[in-house]
């Protein structure tokens, strides 16, 4: 798993405690707010309630309403005012309640958050973080399980990351808040309750790097967020059948870590990318194209996409048929010719 | 300290007739139509006159340069000088301004160099001036989006206890955008020190106000958000200045935001590529030309003996000098470096961008070599 060390700027690390991903994110926000009073947090229900996923639990009690508050319920307003606050030197960390509810903010994100540095030749930068609980597999009714990553990754100027485990959640959120560029920080909902023993503050690989989370020799599975676990489970199952799968947790969707991914693919000569989002025009299309362009002569088979179907995200009782499962991953790998 | 204050929202409707301190004949209005606002003193009015004259001369010059092909586009504010200059003159250097594409003349008044204002309309880069030096955000094109930035910056300043005010301009059409509503609402709920000036020039490109709103006035909208709203004669710079000044003072002393509507008219086309004969009558334009904001103030100043012939000449000369300077700077071509395209996307260069930059660099080198060969061949012949 991801190597963990202690943050350089931190006092002695605490003894390891069991933390969920939501708890790790909460700790990251708490530590970032304590370290830097320019960090402010706002959004919908982030105050007394602590967020619908409890990521901001207890923060208002600790830091007061001038540091973390419930804003009016309007996503464009949240992002647009965060732009203004960042212009003035604050480091706003704002929450979109769910992927699908970030869409009202699309214009602010694409036309301002992404472009301000470029427009002003770097004179005006926007050190802000947009936290977006993302993806599905939580039994959510319509609009609660979208995967919006490709909307953001196809926008130059945005940095888009997605942790898959509590250690990365803490470390990457701290790094995102410290970044002078805007970061879209996507939090896979289905992983909020995953647990790990962490000695905080924990520092993992840099936010813009992919990490090999399981070594193998026959196939590279490229996964991120919720599908990292899927890939690991598939790898465990395949091992019994004598297939050695390497799993790369992409972590950073934009930028893309061509180096780490390329090294793995050249080793295994086969790659598949797994995501929950629909396939057509999805993030996997970019991954497949660039992995192929850069590693064609090392590939024994076309890069495969194992994704959700090209349909709107289904209702809770049908989502199990939509989501890429370890079985579906292994079945997909079987469709390659394996005569070498 | 918490900034959450108990406040009482405003419920008074704005006046139905626009607030006016000078009528179209240049006479001071002493009736209830003044809305209780005082006519600014003669020194202030003379300075506003100077600024409007300079601004108009600049605007006319830039429109001419655009017709000559020197600029890619220019949205003129001819006829809107009272709004453009009156409101910007009510804020201080420490305050922040959030303009739209329409508001180049307000930027000129703010002290920004013509070349820096016009760099984006010439097409050199998206923005040409230093936002922090002038405390002025880039001119914003996506309608009403800048209003939220003004609210956010004001809120940040308030959290820091910096006594600054933010001002933003919007068009009448822009008030239909969701971001306008969100900005009004956030500003009112957070009680930010923000002044919204809606320049109601009665058209959004071709679409008249009646297709944007069913409200009696755009200022009425303020009531629903719980902030004061003022419906003002937008061709009366005295009224625009007085009302915005009061709003700025109230904002600075913790009284929250204000929505001000200036009723005005755009005399020129929306931009140089627009054809206004398709959607408005020449006689309407003539009607509004007779309500010229500069002539109105001039009549008043002359009647008060505050504008001598010498002063008038001196102001006209100053305006000519700005126009001449603008011509000079806009008739030289900027030296653009295509490789700079990659420099300002992220703080830390990305490997994939560096690869693309290298490709463009090679292309440019190739093109230069080929041009060299052609020149060489040409010289040999
Ligand atoms: C969000 C958005 N939609 C459409 C446009 C295209 N557009 C540019 S100016 C304009 C009219 C705006 O009218 P108004 O707000 O009244 O301002 P004015 O141009 O009259 O100053 C339109 C539709 C835009 N810039 N932004
Ligand atoms: Mg208009």
XYZ file of C-alpha atoms and ligand atoms in Angstrom, chain B residues 80 101-102 171-174 199-205 207 266, ligand 2:
17
model
C -23.610 55.724 -20.325
C -16.561 44.194 -20.925
C -18.700 47.349 -21.183
C -26.096 45.107 -17.312
C -29.890 44.916 -17.328
C -29.726 41.626 -19.205
C -27.261 40.226 -16.701
C -26.590 49.884 -15.824
C -29.997 49.509 -17.346
C -29.259 50.590 -20.909
C -32.544 48.918 -21.829
C -31.094 46.305 -24.140
C -29.154 43.091 -23.858
C -27.675 43.128 -27.330
C -33.372 42.081 -26.412
C -26.426 52.795 -25.103
Mg -28.000 46.229 -21.363
